[in-house]
């Protein structure tokens, strides 16, 4: 009688005396290679190429989107600035006392159709002023600037076309009696361009552009 027959239920040992379930590759070892619970191949997760593609796309698309938005904002902002500049112009009324003092434009009292416009930049600041006064008022205005009506050169239009366009002045238009002068002063005092329309000698219309260069 064999040993197995003598002890019923005893596990059958392998060739080396160990139970079959303890041997590597045995069917009873959970998680062993080749068991039904493992997937085939290298045992790792399949590479997610689509995720990499999405990340690369976002890395390219997001900065490009920001650049496009910034460009549109800059363009819109520039358009708004241009429109705002076009909307600006002469404001009716006397310039403030501070402006008149800084820009050296002593507008005569009781003047009519007084209007002004100021521009400022880091390079230059200018004050545009127009008014209608009497002959005596013009004389007093020029006297405060250290000059007189004799310094006005007949036919001279001293305000430039570029300056005139900023405020819609039609200085130099044909069919009018013009005279003008330029008052240059030592910096930082302003430089004044004065043009007078003498169509009505008793009530000349005066145009002044005073420019300060910081």
Coordinates of N, CA and C in Angstrom, one line a residue:
X1 N 0.9 -1.2 0.0 CA 0.0 0.0 0.0 C 0.9 1.2 0.0
X2 N 0.5 2.2 -0.8 CA 1.3 3.4 -0.9 C 1.0 4.4 0.2
X3 N 1.9 5.4 0.3 CA 1.7 6.4 1.4 C 0.4 7.2 1.2
X4 N 0.1 7.5 -0.1 CA -1.2 8.2 -0.3 C -2.4 7.4 0.1
X5 N -2.3 6.1 -0.1 CA -3.4 5.3 0.2 C -3.5 5.2 1.7
X6 N -2.3 5.2 2.4 CA -2.4 5.1 3.9 C -3.0 6.4 4.5
X7 N -2.7 7.6 3.9 CA -3.3 8.9 4.5 C -4.2 9.6 3.4
X8 N -5.4 9.2 3.5 CA -6.3 9.8 2.5 C -6.4 11.3 2.7
X9 N -6.5 12.1 1.6 CA -6.7 13.6 1.7 C -5.4 14.3 1.8
X10 N -4.3 13.7 1.9 CA -3.0 14.4 1.9 C -2.6 15.0 0.6
X11 N -2.1 16.2 0.5 CA -1.8 16.8 -0.8 C -0.7 16.0 -1.4
X12 N -0.8 16.0 -2.7 CA 0.2 15.3 -3.5 C 1.4 16.2 -3.7
X13 N 2.6 15.8 -3.3 CA 3.7 16.6 -3.3 C 4.4 16.5 -4.7
X14 N 5.1 17.5 -5.0 CA 5.9 17.5 -6.3 C 7.1 16.6 -6.2
X15 N 7.9 16.8 -7.2 CA 9.1 16.0 -7.2 C 10.0 16.4 -6.1
X16 N 10.0 17.7 -5.7 CA 10.9 18.1 -4.6 C 10.3 18.1 -3.2
X17 N 9.1 17.6 -3.2 CA 8.4 17.4 -1.9 C 7.6 18.5 -1.5
X18 N 7.5 19.6 -2.3 CA 6.6 20.8 -1.9 C 5.3 20.6 -2.6
X19 N 4.3 21.3 -2.0 CA 2.9 21.2 -2.6 C 2.9 21.8 -4.0
X20 N 2.1 21.3 -4.9 CA 2.0 21.8 -6.2 C 1.6 23.3 -6.3
X21 N 0.7 23.7 -5.3 CA 0.2 25.1 -5.3 C 1.3 26.0 -4.9
X22 N 2.4 25.6 -4.3 CA 3.5 26.5 -3.9 C 4.5 26.6 -4.9
X23 N 4.5 25.8 -6.0 CA 5.5 25.9 -7.0 C 5.2 27.1 -7.9
X24 N 6.3 27.8 -8.3 CA 6.0 28.9 -9.3 C 5.3 28.4 -10.5
X25 N 4.4 29.2 -10.9 CA 3.6 28.8 -12.1 C 2.5 27.9 -11.8
X26 N 2.3 27.5 -10.6 CA 1.2 26.7 -10.2 C -0.1 27.3 -10.4
X27 N -1.1 26.5 -10.7 CA -2.4 27.1 -11.0 C -3.1 27.7 -9.8
X28 N -2.6 27.4 -8.7 CA -3.3 27.9 -7.5 C -2.8 29.3 -7.0
X29 N -1.6 29.7 -7.6 CA -1.0 31.0 -7.1 C -1.7 32.2 -7.7
X30 N -2.4 33.0 -6.9 CA -3.1 34.1 -7.4 C -2.1 35.1 -8.0
X31 N -2.5 35.7 -9.1 CA -1.6 36.8 -9.7 C -0.4 36.3 -10.4
X32 N -0.3 35.0 -10.5 CA 0.9 34.5 -11.2 C 0.8 34.7 -12.7
X33 N 1.9 34.8 -13.3 CA 1.9 35.1 -14.8 C 1.1 34.0 -15.5
X34 N 0.4 34.4 -16.5 CA -0.4 33.4 -17.2 C -1.7 33.1 -16.7
X35 N -2.1 33.7 -15.5 CA -3.4 33.5 -14.9 C -4.4 34.2 -15.6
X36 N -5.7 33.8 -15.5 CA -6.8 34.4 -16.2 C -7.0 35.9 -15.8
X37 N -6.6 36.4 -14.7 CA -6.8 37.8 -14.2 C -6.0 38.8 -14.8
X38 N -4.9 38.5 -15.6 CA -4.0 39.4 -16.2 C -4.3 39.7 -17.6
X39 N -4.1 41.0 -18.1 CA -4.3 41.2 -19.5 C -3.0 40.8 -20.3
X40 N -3.1 40.7 -21.5 CA -2.0 40.3 -22.3 C -1.1 41.4 -22.6
X41 N -0.1 41.2 -23.4 CA 0.9 42.2 -23.8 C 1.9 42.4 -22.7
X42 N 2.3 43.8 -22.6 CA 3.3 44.1 -21.6 C 2.7 44.4 -20.2
X43 N 1.4 44.3 -20.1 CA 0.8 44.4 -18.8 C 0.5 45.9 -18.4
X44 N 1.0 47.0 -19.2 CA 0.8 48.4 -18.9 C -0.4 48.9 -19.6
X45 N -0.7 50.2 -19.2 CA -1.9 50.9 -19.9 C -1.5 51.3 -21.3
X46 N -2.4 51.2 -22.2 CA -2.1 51.7 -23.6 C -1.8 53.2 -23.6
X47 N -0.9 53.6 -24.4 CA -0.5 55.1 -24.4 C -1.7 55.9 -24.9
X48 N -2.0 57.0 -24.3 CA -3.1 57.9 -24.6 C -2.6 59.0 -25.6
X49 N -2.4 58.7 -26.8 CA -1.9 59.6 -27.8 C -2.8 60.8 -28.0
X50 N -4.1 60.5 -27.9 CA -5.1 61.6 -28.1 C -5.0 62.7 -27.1
X51 N -4.6 62.3 -25.8 CA -4.4 63.3 -24.8 C -3.2 64.2 -25.1
X52 N -2.1 63.6 -25.5 CA -0.9 64.3 -25.9 C -1.3 65.3 -27.0
X53 N -2.0 64.8 -28.0 CA -2.4 65.7 -29.1 C -3.2 66.9 -28.7
X54 N -4.1 66.7 -27.7 CA -5.0 67.8 -27.2 C -4.1 68.8 -26.4
X55 N -3.1 68.3 -25.6 CA -2.3 69.2 -24.9 C -1.4 70.1 -25.8
X56 N -0.9 69.4 -26.9 CA -0.1 70.2 -27.8 C -0.9 71.2 -28.5
X57 N -2.1 70.9 -28.9 CA -3.0 71.8 -29.6 C -3.4 73.0 -28.7
X58 N -3.6 72.7 -27.4 CA -3.9 73.8 -26.5 C -2.7 74.8 -26.3
X59 N -1.5 74.2 -26.2 CA -0.3 75.0 -26.0 C -0.1 75.9 -27.2
X60 N -0.5 75.5 -28.4 CA -0.4 76.3 -29.5 C -1.6 77.3 -29.7
X61 N -2.8 76.8 -29.4 CA -4.0 77.6 -29.7 C -4.2 78.7 -28.7
X62 N -3.9 78.4 -27.4 CA -4.2 79.4 -26.4 C -3.4 80.7 -26.6
X63 N -2.0 80.6 -26.7 CA -1.3 81.8 -27.0 C -1.7 82.6 -28.2
X64 N -2.0 81.8 -29.3 CA -2.4 82.4 -30.5 C -3.7 83.2 -30.3
X65 N -4.6 82.6 -29.5 CA -5.9 83.2 -29.2 C -5.7 84.5 -28.5
X66 N -4.8 84.5 -27.5 CA -4.5 85.7 -26.7 C -3.9 86.8 -27.6
X67 N -3.1 86.4 -28.5 CA -2.5 87.4 -29.5 C -3.6 88.0 -30.4
X68 N -4.5 87.2 -30.8 CA -5.5 87.7 -31.7 C -6.4 88.6 -31.0
X69 N -6.8 88.3 -29.7 CA -7.6 89.2 -28.9 C -6.9 90.5 -28.6
X70 N -5.6 90.4 -28.3 CA -4.9 91.6 -28.0 C -4.8 92.5 -29.2
X71 N -4.6 91.9 -30.4 CA -4.6 92.7 -31.6 C -5.9 93.4 -31.9
X72 N -7.0 92.7 -31.7 CA -8.3 93.3 -31.9 C -8.6 94.4 -30.9
X73 N -8.1 94.2 -29.7 CA -8.3 95.3 -28.7 C -7.5 96.5 -29.0
X74 N -6.3 96.2 -29.4 CA -5.4 97.4 -29.8 C -6.0 98.1 -31.0
X75 N -6.5 97.4 -32.0 CA -7.1 98.0 -33.1 C -8.3 98.8 -32.7
X76 N -9.2 98.2 -31.9 CA -10.4 98.9 -31.5 C -10.1 100.1 -30.6
X77 N -9.0 99.9 -29.7 CA -8.6 101.1 -28.9 C -8.1 102.2 -29.8
X78 N -7.3 101.9 -30.8 CA -6.8 102.9 -31.7 C -7.9 103.6 -32.4
X79 N -8.9 102.8 -32.9 CA -10.1 103.4 -33.6 C -10.8 104.4 -32.7
X80 N -11.0 103.9 -31.4 CA -11.7 104.8 -30.4 C -10.9 106.1 -30.2
X81 N -9.6 106.0 -30.1 CA -8.8 107.2 -29.9 C -8.9 108.1 -31.1
X82 N -8.9 107.6 -32.3 CA -9.1 108.4 -33.5 C -10.4 109.1 -33.5
X83 N -11.5 108.4 -33.1 CA -12.8 109.0 -33.1 C -12.9 110.0 -32.0
X84 N -12.3 109.7 -30.8 CA -12.3 110.7 -29.8 C -11.5 112.0 -30.2
X85 N -10.4 111.8 -30.9 CA -9.7 113.0 -31.3 C -10.5 113.8 -32.3
X86 N -11.2 113.1 -33.2 CA -12.1 113.8 -34.2 C -13.2 114.6 -33.5
X87 N -13.7 114.0 -32.4 CA -14.8 114.6 -31.7 C -14.4 115.9 -30.9
X88 N -13.1 116.0 -30.6 CA -12.6 117.1 -29.9 C -12.5 118.3 -30.8
X89 N -12.6 119.5 -30.2 CA -12.5 120.7 -30.9 C -12.6 121.9 -30.0
X90 N -12.8 123.1 -30.6 CA -12.8 124.3 -29.8 C -14.0 124.2 -28.8
X91 N -13.7 124.7 -27.6 CA -14.8 124.8 -26.6 C -15.1 126.3 -26.4
X92 N -16.4 126.6 -26.4 CA -16.8 128.0 -26.3 C -16.5 128.5 -24.9
X93 N -16.0 129.7 -24.8 CA -15.7 130.4 -23.5 C -14.2 130.7 -23.4
X94 N -13.9 131.5 -22.5 CA -12.6 131.9 -22.2 C -11.7 130.7 -21.7
X95 N -10.5 130.7 -22.1 CA -9.6 129.7 -21.4 C -9.5 130.1 -19.9
X96 N -9.1 129.1 -19.1 CA -8.9 129.4 -17.7 C -7.8 130.5 -17.5
X97 N -7.8 131.1 -16.3 CA -6.7 132.1 -16.0 C -5.4 131.4 -16.0
X98 N -5.3 130.2 -15.5 CA -4.0 129.5 -15.5 C -3.5 129.2 -16.9
X99 N -4.4 128.8 -17.8 CA -4.1 128.6 -19.2 C -3.6 129.9 -19.9
X100 N -4.3 131.0 -19.6 CA -3.9 132.2 -20.2 C -2.6 132.7 -19.7
X101 N -2.3 132.4 -18.4 CA -1.0 132.8 -17.9 C 0.1 131.9 -18.4
X102 N -0.1 130.6 -18.4 CA 0.9 129.7 -18.9 C 1.3 129.9 -20.4
X103 N 0.2 130.1 -21.2 CA 0.4 130.2 -22.6 C 0.6 131.6 -23.1
X104 N 0.5 132.5 -22.2 CA 0.7 134.0 -22.5 C -0.3 134.5 -23.5
X105 N -1.6 134.2 -23.3 CA -2.6 134.7 -24.2 C -3.6 135.5 -23.4
X106 N -3.4 136.8 -23.3 CA -4.3 137.7 -22.5 C -5.5 138.1 -23.3
X107 N -6.5 137.3 -23.4 CA -7.6 137.6 -24.2 C -8.3 138.8 -23.6
X108 N -8.6 139.8 -24.5 CA -9.2 141.1 -24.0 C -10.5 140.9 -23.4
X109 N -10.9 141.7 -22.4 CA -12.2 141.6 -21.8 C -13.3 142.0 -22.8
X110 N -14.5 141.5 -22.6 CA -15.6 141.8 -23.5 C -15.4 141.3 -24.9
X111 N -14.5 140.3 -25.1 CA -14.4 139.8 -26.5 C -15.6 138.9 -26.8
X112 N -15.8 138.7 -28.1 CA -16.9 137.9 -28.6 C -16.4 136.6 -29.3
X113 N -17.3 135.6 -29.3 CA -17.0 134.3 -30.0 C -15.6 133.7 -29.5
X114 N -15.4 133.8 -28.2 CA -14.2 133.3 -27.6 C -14.3 131.7 -27.5
X115 N -13.3 131.1 -28.0 CA -13.2 129.6 -27.9 C -11.8 129.2 -27.8
X116 N -11.6 128.0 -27.2 CA -10.2 127.5 -27.0 C -10.1 126.0 -27.1
X117 N -8.9 125.5 -27.3 CA -8.7 124.1 -27.3 C -7.2 123.9 -27.0
X118 N -7.0 122.9 -26.0 CA -5.6 122.6 -25.6 C -5.2 121.2 -25.9
X119 N -4.0 121.0 -26.4 CA -3.4 119.7 -26.7 C -2.1 119.6 -25.8
X120 N -1.9 118.3 -25.4 CA -0.7 118.1 -24.6 C -0.1 116.8 -25.0
X121 N 1.2 116.8 -25.0 CA 2.0 115.5 -25.2 C 3.3 115.7 -24.5
X122 N 4.1 114.6 -24.5 CA 5.4 114.7 -23.8 C 6.4 115.6 -24.6
X123 N 6.1 115.9 -25.8 CA 7.0 116.7 -26.6 C 6.6 118.2 -26.7
X124 N 5.3 118.4 -26.7 CA 4.8 119.8 -26.9 C 3.4 119.9 -26.4
X125 N 3.1 121.1 -25.9 CA 1.8 121.5 -25.5 C 1.3 122.8 -26.2
X126 N 0.1 122.8 -26.6 CA -0.4 124.0 -27.3 C -1.8 124.4 -26.9
X127 N -2.0 125.7 -26.9 CA -3.3 126.2 -26.7 C -3.8 127.0 -27.9
X128 N -5.0 126.7 -28.4 CA -5.6 127.3 -29.6 C -6.7 128.2 -29.0
X129 N -6.6 129.5 -29.4 CA -7.6 130.5 -28.9 C -8.1 131.3 -30.1
X130 N -9.4 131.6 -30.2 CA -9.9 132.6 -31.1 C -10.8 133.5 -30.4
X131 N -10.9 134.8 -30.9 CA -11.8 135.7 -30.3 C -12.0 136.9 -31.3
X132 N -13.1 137.6 -31.1 CA -13.4 138.8 -31.8 C -13.3 140.0 -30.9
X133 N -12.6 141.0 -31.2 CA -12.4 142.1 -30.3 C -12.6 143.4 -31.1
X134 N -12.4 144.5 -30.4 CA -12.4 145.8 -31.0 C -11.0 146.2 -31.5
X135 N -10.8 147.3 -32.2 CA -9.5 147.7 -32.6 C -8.6 148.0 -31.4
X136 N -9.3 148.7 -30.4 CA -8.5 149.0 -29.2 C -8.2 147.7 -28.4
X137 N -9.1 146.8 -28.4 CA -8.9 145.5 -27.7 C -7.7 144.8 -28.4
X138 N -7.6 144.8 -29.7 CA -6.4 144.2 -30.4 C -5.1 144.9 -30.0
X139 N -5.2 146.2 -30.0 CA -4.0 147.0 -29.6 C -3.5 146.6 -28.2
X140 N -4.5 146.5 -27.2 CA -4.1 146.2 -25.9 C -3.6 144.8 -25.8
X141 N -4.2 143.9 -26.5 CA -3.7 142.5 -26.5 C -2.3 142.4 -27.0
X142 N -2.0 143.1 -28.1 CA -0.6 143.0 -28.6 C 0.4 143.8 -27.7
X143 N -0.1 144.8 -27.0 CA 0.8 145.6 -26.1 C 1.2 144.7 -25.0
X144 N 0.3 143.9 -24.4 CA 0.6 143.0 -23.3 C 1.7 142.0 -23.7
X145 N 1.8 141.7 -25.0 CA 2.7 140.8 -25.5 C 4.0 141.4 -25.9
X146 N 4.1 142.8 -25.7 CA 5.3 143.5 -26.0 C 5.5 143.9 -27.4
X147 N 4.4 144.0 -28.1 CA 4.4 144.4 -29.5 C 3.2 145.3 -29.8
X148 N 2.9 145.5 -31.1 CA 1.9 146.4 -31.5 C 1.3 146.0 -32.9
X149 N 0.3 146.7 -33.3 CA -0.4 146.4 -34.6 C 0.6 146.6 -35.8
X150 N 1.5 147.4 -35.7 CA 2.5 147.7 -36.8 C 3.3 146.4 -37.1
X151 N 3.4 145.5 -36.1 CA 4.2 144.3 -36.3 C 3.4 143.2 -37.1
X152 N 2.1 143.4 -37.3 CA 1.3 142.5 -38.1 C 1.7 142.7 -39.5
X153 N 2.1 141.6 -40.2 CA 2.5 141.7 -41.6 C 1.3 141.4 -42.4
X154 N 0.9 142.4 -43.3 CA -0.3 142.2 -44.1 C -0.1 141.1 -45.1
X155 N -1.2 140.3 -45.2 CA -1.2 139.1 -46.0 C -0.5 137.9 -45.5
X156 N 0.0 138.0 -44.3 CA 0.7 136.8 -43.6 C -0.3 136.0 -42.9
X157 N -0.2 134.7 -43.1 CA -1.0 133.7 -42.3 C 0.1 132.8 -41.6
X158 N 0.2 133.1 -40.3 CA 1.3 132.4 -39.6 C 0.9 131.1 -39.0
X159 N -0.3 130.8 -38.9 CA -0.8 129.5 -38.3 C -0.7 128.5 -39.4
X160 N -0.1 127.3 -39.2 CA 0.1 126.3 -40.2 C -1.2 125.6 -40.6
X161 N -1.2 125.0 -41.7 CA -2.4 124.2 -42.2 C -2.6 123.1 -41.2
X162 N -1.6 122.4 -40.7 CA -1.8 121.3 -39.8 C -2.4 121.8 -38.5
X163 N -2.0 122.9 -38.0 CA -2.6 123.5 -36.8 C -4.1 123.9 -37.0
X164 N -4.3 124.5 -38.1 CA -5.7 125.0 -38.4 C -6.6 123.8 -38.6
X165 N -6.2 122.7 -39.1 CA -7.0 121.5 -39.3 C -7.5 120.9 -38.0
X166 N -6.6 121.0 -37.0 CA -7.0 120.4 -35.7 C -8.2 121.0 -35.1
X167 N -8.5 122.2 -35.4 CA -9.6 122.9 -34.8 C -10.6 123.4 -35.8
X168 N -10.4 123.1 -37.1 CA -11.3 123.5 -38.1 C -11.3 125.0 -38.5
X169 N -10.2 125.6 -38.3 CA -10.0 127.0 -38.7 C -9.8 127.1 -40.2
X170 N -10.3 128.1 -40.8 CA -10.2 128.4 -42.3 C -9.3 129.6 -42.5
X171 N -8.2 129.6 -41.7 CA -7.3 130.7 -41.8 C -6.6 130.7 -43.2
X172 N -6.4 131.8 -43.8 CA -5.8 131.9 -45.1 C -6.7 131.7 -46.3
X173 N -8.0 131.5 -46.0 CA -9.0 131.4 -47.1 C -9.0 132.6 -48.0
X174 N -9.2 132.3 -49.2 CA -9.2 133.4 -50.2 C -10.4 134.3 -50.0
X175 N -10.2 135.6 -50.4 CA -11.3 136.6 -50.2 C -11.4 137.3 -48.9
X176 N -10.4 137.1 -48.0 CA -10.4 137.7 -46.7 C -9.1 138.5 -46.5
X177 N -9.2 139.5 -45.7 CA -8.0 140.3 -45.4 C -7.3 139.8 -44.2
X178 N -6.1 139.2 -44.4 CA -5.3 138.6 -43.4 C -4.1 139.3 -43.0
X179 N -3.7 139.2 -41.8 CA -2.3 139.7 -41.4 C -1.9 138.8 -40.2
X180 N -0.6 138.8 -40.0 CA -0.1 137.9 -38.9 C 1.3 138.2 -38.5
X181 N 1.7 137.5 -37.4 CA 3.0 137.7 -36.9 C 3.3 136.4 -36.0
X182 N 4.6 136.2 -35.8 CA 5.1 135.2 -34.9 C 5.9 135.8 -33.8
X183 N 5.6 135.5 -32.5 CA 6.3 136.0 -31.4 C 7.1 134.9 -30.8
X184 N 8.4 135.0 -30.9 CA 9.3 134.0 -30.4 C 9.9 134.5 -29.1
X185 N 9.9 133.7 -28.1 CA 10.4 134.0 -26.8 C 11.4 132.9 -26.3
X186 N 12.2 133.3 -25.4 CA 13.2 132.4 -24.9 C 12.5 131.3 -24.1
X187 N 12.8 130.0 -24.3 CA 12.2 128.9 -23.6 C 12.6 129.0 -22.1
X188 N 11.6 128.6 -21.3 CA 10.4 127.8 -21.6 C 9.2 128.7 -21.9
X189 N 9.4 129.9 -22.2 CA 8.2 130.8 -22.6 C 7.7 130.3 -23.9
X190 N 6.4 130.5 -24.1 CA 5.7 130.0 -25.3 C 6.1 130.7 -26.6
X191 N 5.9 130.1 -27.7 CA 6.0 130.7 -29.0 C 4.5 130.9 -29.5
X192 N 4.2 132.1 -29.9 CA 2.9 132.5 -30.3 C 2.8 132.7 -31.8
X193 N 1.9 132.1 -32.5 CA 1.5 132.4 -33.9 C 0.2 133.1 -33.9
X194 N 0.2 134.3 -34.3 CA -1.0 135.2 -34.3 C -1.4 135.5 -35.8
X195 N -2.7 135.2 -36.1 CA -3.2 135.5 -37.4 C -4.5 136.3 -37.2
X196 N -4.7 137.4 -37.9 CA -5.9 138.3 -37.7 C -6.6 138.4 -39.0
X197 N -8.0 138.2 -38.9 CA -8.8 138.5 -40.1 C -9.4 139.9 -39.9
X198 N -9.1 140.8 -40.9 CA -9.5 142.2 -40.8 C -10.6 142.5 -41.7
X199 N -11.5 141.6 -42.0 CA -12.6 141.9 -42.9 C -13.5 143.1 -42.3
X200 N -13.6 143.1 -41.0 CA -14.3 144.2 -40.3 C -13.3 144.9 -39.5
X201 N -12.7 146.0 -39.9 CA -11.6 146.6 -39.2 C -11.9 147.0 -37.8
X202 N -13.2 147.3 -37.5 CA -13.6 147.7 -36.2 C -13.7 146.5 -35.2
X203 N -13.9 145.3 -35.8 CA -14.0 144.1 -35.0 C -13.2 143.0 -35.6
X204 N -11.9 143.0 -35.5 CA -11.0 142.0 -36.1 C -11.2 140.7 -35.3
X205 N -11.0 139.6 -36.1 CA -11.1 138.3 -35.4 C -9.7 137.7 -35.3
X206 N -9.3 137.3 -34.1 CA -7.9 137.0 -33.8 C -7.8 135.5 -33.6
X207 N -6.8 134.8 -34.2 CA -6.5 133.4 -34.0 C -5.1 133.3 -33.5
X208 N -5.0 132.5 -32.4 CA -3.7 132.4 -31.7 C -3.4 130.9 -31.4
X209 N -2.2 130.5 -31.7 CA -1.7 129.2 -31.3 C -0.4 129.4 -30.5
X210 N -0.5 129.1 -29.2 CA 0.6 129.3 -28.3 C 1.2 127.9 -28.0
X211 N 2.5 127.7 -28.3 CA 3.1 126.4 -28.1 C 4.3 126.4 -27.1
X212 N 4.2 125.4 -26.2 CA 5.3 125.3 -25.2 C 6.0 124.0 -25.4
X213 N 7.3 124.1 -25.5 CA 8.2 122.9 -25.6 C 8.8 122.6 -24.2
X214 N 8.5 121.6 -23.5 CA 9.0 121.4 -22.2 C 10.5 121.2 -22.3

